[in-house]
């Protein structure tokens, strides 16, 4: 599939999720069966409702971690959230950086941007804004942000090398990113991957863990560290479709599988 086609599919699906949540008011599931068929876009999500700044209307359960948990945000920080959706991580980050800081969310799905802006207006925040743009070509100046966040988004970006290059560009010297994302462990056959993607939407575009970390380091990031790693357990009905019993065992033991990770990396001071 061409990168442009993949981006259109992502825009369409997440636009449907935003519209679906508007109509149904259901925050426990990001999409209805009619929207996404058997694909569950919420299987990776974690509970946010204990966090300061949490806003129920902004939480569509589309993340795969809580990046603010390990982002070392400080009052006054200027923060960027890549793939900000309805604004969930932005509002949690805003509670930490306070009035003296600022938070920018960027997304290329218009319905998500509209939903995020609606939520911002309800909350009355003047130091949170939402911008339309492509993560591979951020419409933002160099050396702008102290911290960059992203939650279950970069795995859907076709050119991850370009995405991390852009993260490096817009970070201030000495700044850092904290990303929650989906990765793979072990070699998955085409059938295994297809079955996993039919169950969990965010598997599409995921790469192997070692490749992911190497890609980050190759863009010049230092002190790259995985803070949290969690396996996504596939249901028995999905595992039953695997032909080889050793593949099923490998998934159950964690030798192979789908994992969410939260990782940080730093830009040099100079």
mmCIF file of C-alpha atoms in Angstrom:
data_model
loop_
_atom_site.group_PDB
_atom_site.id
_atom_site.type_symbol
_atom_site.label_atom_id
_atom_site.label_comp_id
_atom_site.label_asym_id
_atom_site.label_seq_id
_atom_site.Cartn_x
_atom_site.Cartn_y
_atom_site.Cartn_z
ATOM 1 C CA UNK A 1 0.000 0.000 0.000
ATOM 2 C CA UNK A 2 1.255 3.487 -0.851
ATOM 3 C CA UNK A 3 1.910 5.802 2.127
ATOM 4 C CA UNK A 4 -0.695 8.264 0.840
ATOM 5 C CA UNK A 5 -3.321 5.523 0.724
ATOM 6 C CA UNK A 6 -2.489 4.392 4.261
ATOM 7 C CA UNK A 7 -2.848 7.948 5.544
ATOM 8 C CA UNK A 8 -6.256 8.261 3.900
ATOM 9 C CA UNK A 9 -7.395 5.033 5.563
ATOM 10 C CA UNK A 10 -6.191 6.246 8.967
ATOM 11 C CA UNK A 11 -7.960 9.584 8.477
ATOM 12 C CA UNK A 12 -11.163 7.854 7.457
ATOM 13 C CA UNK A 13 -11.180 5.347 10.318
ATOM 14 C CA UNK A 14 -10.337 7.847 13.051
ATOM 15 C CA UNK A 15 -12.790 10.325 11.587
ATOM 16 C CA UNK A 16 -15.450 7.640 11.890
ATOM 17 C CA UNK A 17 -14.402 6.961 15.477
ATOM 18 C CA UNK A 18 -14.740 10.657 16.367
ATOM 19 C CA UNK A 19 -18.155 10.871 14.706
ATOM 20 C CA UNK A 20 -19.298 7.587 16.252
ATOM 21 C CA UNK A 21 -18.404 8.675 19.776
ATOM 22 C CA UNK A 22 -20.303 11.936 19.199
ATOM 23 C CA UNK A 23 -23.453 10.106 18.179
ATOM 24 C CA UNK A 24 -23.388 7.287 20.722
ATOM 25 C CA UNK A 25 -21.840 9.168 23.640
ATOM 26 C CA UNK A 26 -20.006 5.918 24.392
ATOM 27 C CA UNK A 27 -16.560 6.603 25.834
ATOM 28 C CA UNK A 28 -15.871 2.953 26.641
ATOM 29 C CA UNK A 29 -15.504 2.016 22.993
ATOM 30 C CA UNK A 30 -14.056 4.237 20.321
ATOM 31 C CA UNK A 31 -16.086 2.824 17.472
ATOM 32 C CA UNK A 32 -19.299 1.010 16.834
ATOM 33 C CA UNK A 33 -19.481 -2.401 15.114
ATOM 34 C CA UNK A 34 -20.793 -0.735 11.995
ATOM 35 C CA UNK A 35 -17.772 1.551 11.915
ATOM 36 C CA UNK A 36 -14.960 -0.892 12.524
ATOM 37 C CA UNK A 37 -16.423 -4.380 12.150
ATOM 38 C CA UNK A 38 -14.408 -6.830 14.292
ATOM 39 C CA UNK A 39 -11.503 -4.449 14.899
ATOM 40 C CA UNK A 40 -11.137 -3.210 18.484
ATOM 41 C CA UNK A 41 -9.322 0.126 18.672
ATOM 42 C CA UNK A 42 -9.555 0.220 22.471
ATOM 43 C CA UNK A 43 -7.833 -3.048 23.426
ATOM 44 C CA UNK A 44 -4.573 -1.260 24.346
ATOM 45 C CA UNK A 45 -6.097 1.579 26.352
ATOM 46 C CA UNK A 46 -5.387 2.388 30.000
ATOM 47 C CA UNK A 47 -7.499 4.157 32.619
ATOM 48 C CA UNK A 48 -7.003 7.915 32.850
ATOM 49 C CA UNK A 49 -9.814 8.867 35.212
ATOM 50 C CA UNK A 50 -7.531 9.086 38.277
ATOM 51 C CA UNK A 51 -5.355 11.786 36.708
ATOM 52 C CA UNK A 52 -5.626 15.514 37.308
ATOM 53 C CA UNK A 53 -6.827 17.259 34.161
ATOM 54 C CA UNK A 54 -8.737 14.218 32.942
ATOM 55 C CA UNK A 55 -11.750 15.084 30.826
ATOM 56 C CA UNK A 56 -14.187 12.310 30.028
ATOM 57 C CA UNK A 57 -15.323 13.863 26.759
ATOM 58 C CA UNK A 58 -11.731 13.846 25.490
ATOM 59 C CA UNK A 59 -11.063 10.200 26.331
ATOM 60 C CA UNK A 60 -11.939 7.887 23.424
ATOM 61 C CA UNK A 61 -9.813 5.032 24.826
ATOM 62 C CA UNK A 62 -7.518 5.085 21.795
ATOM 63 C CA UNK A 63 -4.153 5.154 23.577
ATOM 64 C CA UNK A 64 -1.811 2.328 24.531
ATOM 65 C CA UNK A 65 -0.208 3.899 27.583
ATOM 66 C CA UNK A 66 -0.069 7.100 29.615
ATOM 67 C CA UNK A 67 2.935 9.051 28.277
ATOM 68 C CA UNK A 68 2.564 11.868 30.826
ATOM 69 C CA UNK A 69 3.377 9.261 33.498
ATOM 70 C CA UNK A 70 7.041 9.177 32.417
ATOM 71 C CA UNK A 71 7.390 12.497 30.545
ATOM 72 C CA UNK A 72 8.915 14.414 33.508
ATOM 73 C CA UNK A 73 6.762 17.429 32.697
ATOM 74 C CA UNK A 74 7.440 20.589 34.678
ATOM 75 C CA UNK A 75 5.453 23.789 35.266
ATOM 76 C CA UNK A 76 6.157 26.192 32.401
ATOM 77 C CA UNK A 77 7.043 23.500 29.848
ATOM 78 C CA UNK A 78 5.967 23.921 26.239
ATOM 79 C CA UNK A 79 4.519 20.597 25.159
ATOM 80 C CA UNK A 80 3.534 19.082 21.810
ATOM 81 C CA UNK A 81 1.212 16.069 21.496
ATOM 82 C CA UNK A 82 1.461 14.196 18.191
ATOM 83 C CA UNK A 83 -1.853 12.712 17.069
ATOM 84 C CA UNK A 84 -3.768 14.499 19.793
ATOM 85 C CA UNK A 85 -7.215 13.125 18.917
ATOM 86 C CA UNK A 86 -9.942 14.608 21.130
ATOM 87 C CA UNK A 87 -7.338 16.164 23.443
ATOM 88 C CA UNK A 88 -7.046 13.615 26.248
ATOM 89 C CA UNK A 89 -3.258 13.730 26.778
ATOM 90 C CA UNK A 90 -3.166 17.477 26.101
ATOM 91 C CA UNK A 91 -5.520 18.247 28.970
ATOM 92 C CA UNK A 92 -3.653 15.956 31.368
ATOM 93 C CA UNK A 93 -0.360 17.596 30.337
ATOM 94 C CA UNK A 94 -1.883 21.053 30.825
ATOM 95 C CA UNK A 95 -2.711 20.199 34.430
ATOM 96 C CA UNK A 96 1.012 19.615 35.029
ATOM 97 C CA UNK A 97 2.589 22.497 33.066
ATOM 98 C CA UNK A 98 0.048 24.940 34.505
ATOM 99 C CA UNK A 99 -0.802 28.464 33.432
ATOM 100 C CA UNK A 100 2.846 29.296 32.752
ATOM 101 C CA UNK A 101 3.217 26.442 30.254
ATOM 102 C CA UNK A 102 1.501 25.643 26.980
ATOM 103 C CA UNK A 103 0.279 22.563 25.147
ATOM 104 C CA UNK A 104 -0.160 22.135 21.395
ATOM 105 C CA UNK A 105 -1.952 19.153 19.910
ATOM 106 C CA UNK A 106 -1.513 18.221 16.268
ATOM 107 C CA UNK A 107 -3.727 15.890 14.261
ATOM 108 C CA UNK A 108 -4.617 15.480 10.587
ATOM 109 C CA UNK A 109 -8.159 14.196 11.139
ATOM 110 C CA UNK A 110 -10.616 17.077 10.943
ATOM 111 C CA UNK A 111 -13.399 15.515 13.081
ATOM 112 C CA UNK A 112 -10.873 14.859 15.864
ATOM 113 C CA UNK A 113 -9.618 18.445 15.721
ATOM 114 C CA UNK A 114 -13.170 19.764 15.916
ATOM 115 C CA UNK A 115 -13.902 17.526 18.901
ATOM 116 C CA UNK A 116 -10.681 18.607 20.654
ATOM 117 C CA UNK A 117 -11.422 22.298 20.090
ATOM 118 C CA UNK A 118 -14.960 21.844 21.405
ATOM 119 C CA UNK A 119 -13.538 20.233 24.559
ATOM 120 C CA UNK A 120 -10.978 23.023 24.957
ATOM 121 C CA UNK A 121 -13.657 25.696 24.761
ATOM 122 C CA UNK A 122 -15.761 23.931 27.390
ATOM 123 C CA UNK A 123 -12.741 23.857 29.714
ATOM 124 C CA UNK A 124 -11.875 27.480 28.988
ATOM 125 C CA UNK A 125 -8.151 26.876 28.465
ATOM 126 C CA UNK A 126 -6.220 29.653 26.742
ATOM 127 C CA UNK A 127 -2.822 27.937 26.753
ATOM 128 C CA UNK A 128 -3.922 24.814 24.827
ATOM 129 C CA UNK A 129 -4.310 24.879 21.060
ATOM 130 C CA UNK A 130 -4.901 22.341 18.296
ATOM 131 C CA UNK A 131 -3.262 22.447 14.879
ATOM 132 C CA UNK A 132 -3.950 20.490 11.717
ATOM 133 C CA UNK A 133 -0.838 18.851 10.293
ATOM 134 C CA UNK A 134 1.089 15.763 9.237
ATOM 135 C CA UNK A 135 3.528 14.217 11.728
ATOM 136 C CA UNK A 136 5.970 13.525 8.881
ATOM 137 C CA UNK A 137 6.039 17.246 8.006
ATOM 138 C CA UNK A 138 5.157 19.263 11.094
ATOM 139 C CA UNK A 139 3.992 22.839 10.369
ATOM 140 C CA UNK A 140 5.956 24.039 13.388
ATOM 141 C CA UNK A 141 9.248 25.926 13.907
ATOM 142 C CA UNK A 142 12.586 24.415 14.901
ATOM 143 C CA UNK A 143 13.587 24.159 18.569
ATOM 144 C CA UNK A 144 10.111 24.998 19.839
ATOM 145 C CA UNK A 145 9.122 22.436 22.513
ATOM 146 C CA UNK A 146 10.571 21.153 25.783
ATOM 147 C CA UNK A 147 8.663 17.862 25.646
ATOM 148 C CA UNK A 148 6.883 15.940 22.889
ATOM 149 C CA UNK A 149 4.243 13.331 23.662
ATOM 150 C CA UNK A 150 2.462 10.772 21.513
ATOM 151 C CA UNK A 151 0.087 7.962 22.370
ATOM 152 C CA UNK A 152 -0.471 5.000 20.038
ATOM 153 C CA UNK A 153 -0.008 7.071 16.897
ATOM 154 C CA UNK A 154 3.517 6.744 15.481
ATOM 155 C CA UNK A 155 2.992 3.068 14.623
ATOM 156 C CA UNK A 156 0.375 4.264 12.124
ATOM 157 C CA UNK A 157 2.793 6.712 10.458
ATOM 158 C CA UNK A 158 4.202 5.233 7.216
ATOM 159 C CA UNK A 159 7.638 6.910 7.468
ATOM 160 C CA UNK A 160 8.681 6.549 11.109
ATOM 161 C CA UNK A 161 12.205 7.724 10.343
ATOM 162 C CA UNK A 162 10.816 11.027 9.073
ATOM 163 C CA UNK A 163 8.503 11.278 12.086
ATOM 164 C CA UNK A 164 11.355 10.958 14.595
ATOM 165 C CA UNK A 165 13.454 13.320 12.485
ATOM 166 C CA UNK A 166 10.676 15.896 12.821
ATOM 167 C CA UNK A 167 10.474 15.262 16.562
ATOM 168 C CA UNK A 168 14.198 15.986 16.777
ATOM 169 C CA UNK A 169 13.810 19.165 14.711
ATOM 170 C CA UNK A 170 11.055 20.800 16.774
ATOM 171 C CA UNK A 171 12.484 19.844 20.190
ATOM 172 C CA UNK A 172 14.529 22.440 22.006
ATOM 173 C CA UNK A 173 18.169 21.498 22.743
ATOM 174 C CA UNK A 174 18.078 19.320 25.835
ATOM 175 C CA UNK A 175 14.393 18.532 25.295
ATOM 176 C CA UNK A 176 12.941 15.050 25.178
ATOM 177 C CA UNK A 177 10.043 12.965 23.940
ATOM 178 C CA UNK A 178 7.877 10.410 25.726
ATOM 179 C CA UNK A 179 5.951 8.107 23.411
ATOM 180 C CA UNK A 180 3.575 5.228 24.078
ATOM 181 C CA UNK A 181 3.338 3.006 21.024
ATOM 182 C CA UNK A 182 2.674 -0.487 19.704
ATOM 183 C CA UNK A 183 5.541 -2.769 18.668
ATOM 184 C CA UNK A 184 6.027 -6.417 17.792
ATOM 185 C CA UNK A 185 8.325 -9.071 19.226
ATOM 186 C CA UNK A 186 9.504 -12.010 17.173
ATOM 187 C CA UNK A 187 8.835 -12.785 13.542
ATOM 188 C CA UNK A 188 5.121 -12.938 12.808
ATOM 189 C CA UNK A 189 3.899 -14.818 9.779
ATOM 190 C CA UNK A 190 1.645 -12.969 7.362
ATOM 191 C CA UNK A 191 -1.367 -14.917 8.682
ATOM 192 C CA UNK A 192 -0.513 -14.174 12.331
ATOM 193 C CA UNK A 193 -0.175 -10.496 11.596
ATOM 194 C CA UNK A 194 -3.377 -10.394 9.583
ATOM 195 C CA UNK A 195 -5.349 -12.095 12.361
ATOM 196 C CA UNK A 196 -3.878 -9.740 14.962
ATOM 197 C CA UNK A 197 -4.761 -6.696 12.851
ATOM 198 C CA UNK A 198 -8.341 -7.927 12.502
ATOM 199 C CA UNK A 199 -8.574 -7.979 16.289
ATOM 200 C CA UNK A 200 -6.674 -4.799 17.193
ATOM 201 C CA UNK A 201 -6.580 -1.829 14.842
ATOM 202 C CA UNK A 202 -3.346 -0.308 16.130
ATOM 203 C CA UNK A 203 -1.254 -3.316 15.075
ATOM 204 C CA UNK A 204 -1.241 -1.963 11.521
ATOM 205 C CA UNK A 205 2.123 -0.363 10.829
ATOM 206 C CA UNK A 206 3.792 -1.697 13.978
ATOM 207 C CA UNK A 207 7.452 -2.738 13.631
ATOM 208 C CA UNK A 208 9.683 -4.990 15.732
ATOM 209 C CA UNK A 209 10.858 -3.579 19.058
ATOM 210 C CA UNK A 210 14.582 -3.693 18.248
ATOM 211 C CA UNK A 211 13.960 -1.959 14.914
ATOM 212 C CA UNK A 212 11.892 0.711 16.641
ATOM 213 C CA UNK A 213 14.590 1.533 19.194
ATOM 214 C CA UNK A 214 17.333 1.515 16.552
ATOM 215 C CA UNK A 215 15.275 3.885 14.404
ATOM 216 C CA UNK A 216 15.067 6.325 17.327
ATOM 217 C CA UNK A 217 18.779 6.118 18.090
ATOM 218 C CA UNK A 218 19.663 6.574 14.408
ATOM 219 C CA UNK A 219 17.937 9.965 14.494
ATOM 220 C CA UNK A 220 20.432 11.081 17.132
ATOM 221 C CA UNK A 221 18.421 10.661 20.333
ATOM 222 C CA UNK A 222 20.372 9.902 23.504
ATOM 223 C CA UNK A 223 19.482 8.097 26.737
ATOM 224 C CA UNK A 224 16.731 6.121 25.010
ATOM 225 C CA UNK A 225 14.871 4.176 27.672
ATOM 226 C CA UNK A 226 11.832 1.908 27.770
ATOM 227 C CA UNK A 227 9.921 2.700 30.972
ATOM 228 C CA UNK A 228 6.994 0.351 30.564
ATOM 229 C CA UNK A 229 6.219 -2.704 28.471
ATOM 230 C CA UNK A 230 2.913 -4.569 28.375
ATOM 231 C CA UNK A 231 1.880 -7.519 26.248
ATOM 232 C CA UNK A 232 -1.454 -7.405 24.497
ATOM 233 C CA UNK A 233 -3.082 -10.793 24.923
ATOM 234 C CA UNK A 234 -4.988 -12.023 21.910
ATOM 235 C CA UNK A 235 -8.252 -13.882 22.564
ATOM 236 C CA UNK A 236 -8.396 -17.647 22.159
ATOM 237 C CA UNK A 237 -10.520 -17.311 19.042
ATOM 238 C CA UNK A 238 -7.727 -15.369 17.331
ATOM 239 C CA UNK A 239 -4.964 -17.713 18.542
ATOM 240 C CA UNK A 240 -6.992 -20.673 17.293
ATOM 241 C CA UNK A 241 -6.445 -19.418 13.767
ATOM 242 C CA UNK A 242 -2.672 -19.900 14.003
ATOM 243 C CA UNK A 243 -1.598 -23.033 12.171
ATOM 244 C CA UNK A 244 1.361 -24.058 14.315
ATOM 245 C CA UNK A 245 1.048 -24.929 18.018
ATOM 246 C CA UNK A 246 4.500 -23.467 18.713
ATOM 247 C CA UNK A 247 3.234 -20.090 17.449
ATOM 248 C CA UNK A 248 0.412 -20.219 19.985
ATOM 249 C CA UNK A 249 2.875 -21.160 22.734
ATOM 250 C CA UNK A 250 5.225 -18.342 21.701
ATOM 251 C CA UNK A 251 2.410 -15.817 21.968
ATOM 252 C CA UNK A 252 1.295 -17.116 25.347
ATOM 253 C CA UNK A 253 4.837 -17.067 26.760
ATOM 254 C CA UNK A 254 5.630 -13.590 25.445
ATOM 255 C CA UNK A 255 8.377 -14.813 23.106
ATOM 256 C CA UNK A 256 6.319 -13.447 20.238
ATOM 257 C CA UNK A 257 3.516 -10.965 20.291
ATOM 258 C CA UNK A 258 2.160 -7.458 20.349
ATOM 259 C CA UNK A 259 3.373 -5.093 23.040
ATOM 260 C CA UNK A 260 2.707 -1.544 24.101
ATOM 261 C CA UNK A 261 5.773 0.355 25.261
ATOM 262 C CA UNK A 262 6.415 3.780 26.712
ATOM 263 C CA UNK A 263 9.817 5.103 25.714
ATOM 264 C CA UNK A 264 11.785 8.336 26.181
ATOM 265 C CA UNK A 265 14.710 9.866 24.310
ATOM 266 C CA UNK A 266 16.668 13.121 24.640
ATOM 267 C CA UNK A 267 18.036 15.698 22.238
ATOM 268 C CA UNK A 268 21.575 16.900 22.936
ATOM 269 C CA UNK A 269 22.015 20.311 24.541
ATOM 270 C CA UNK A 270 24.078 21.540 21.578
#
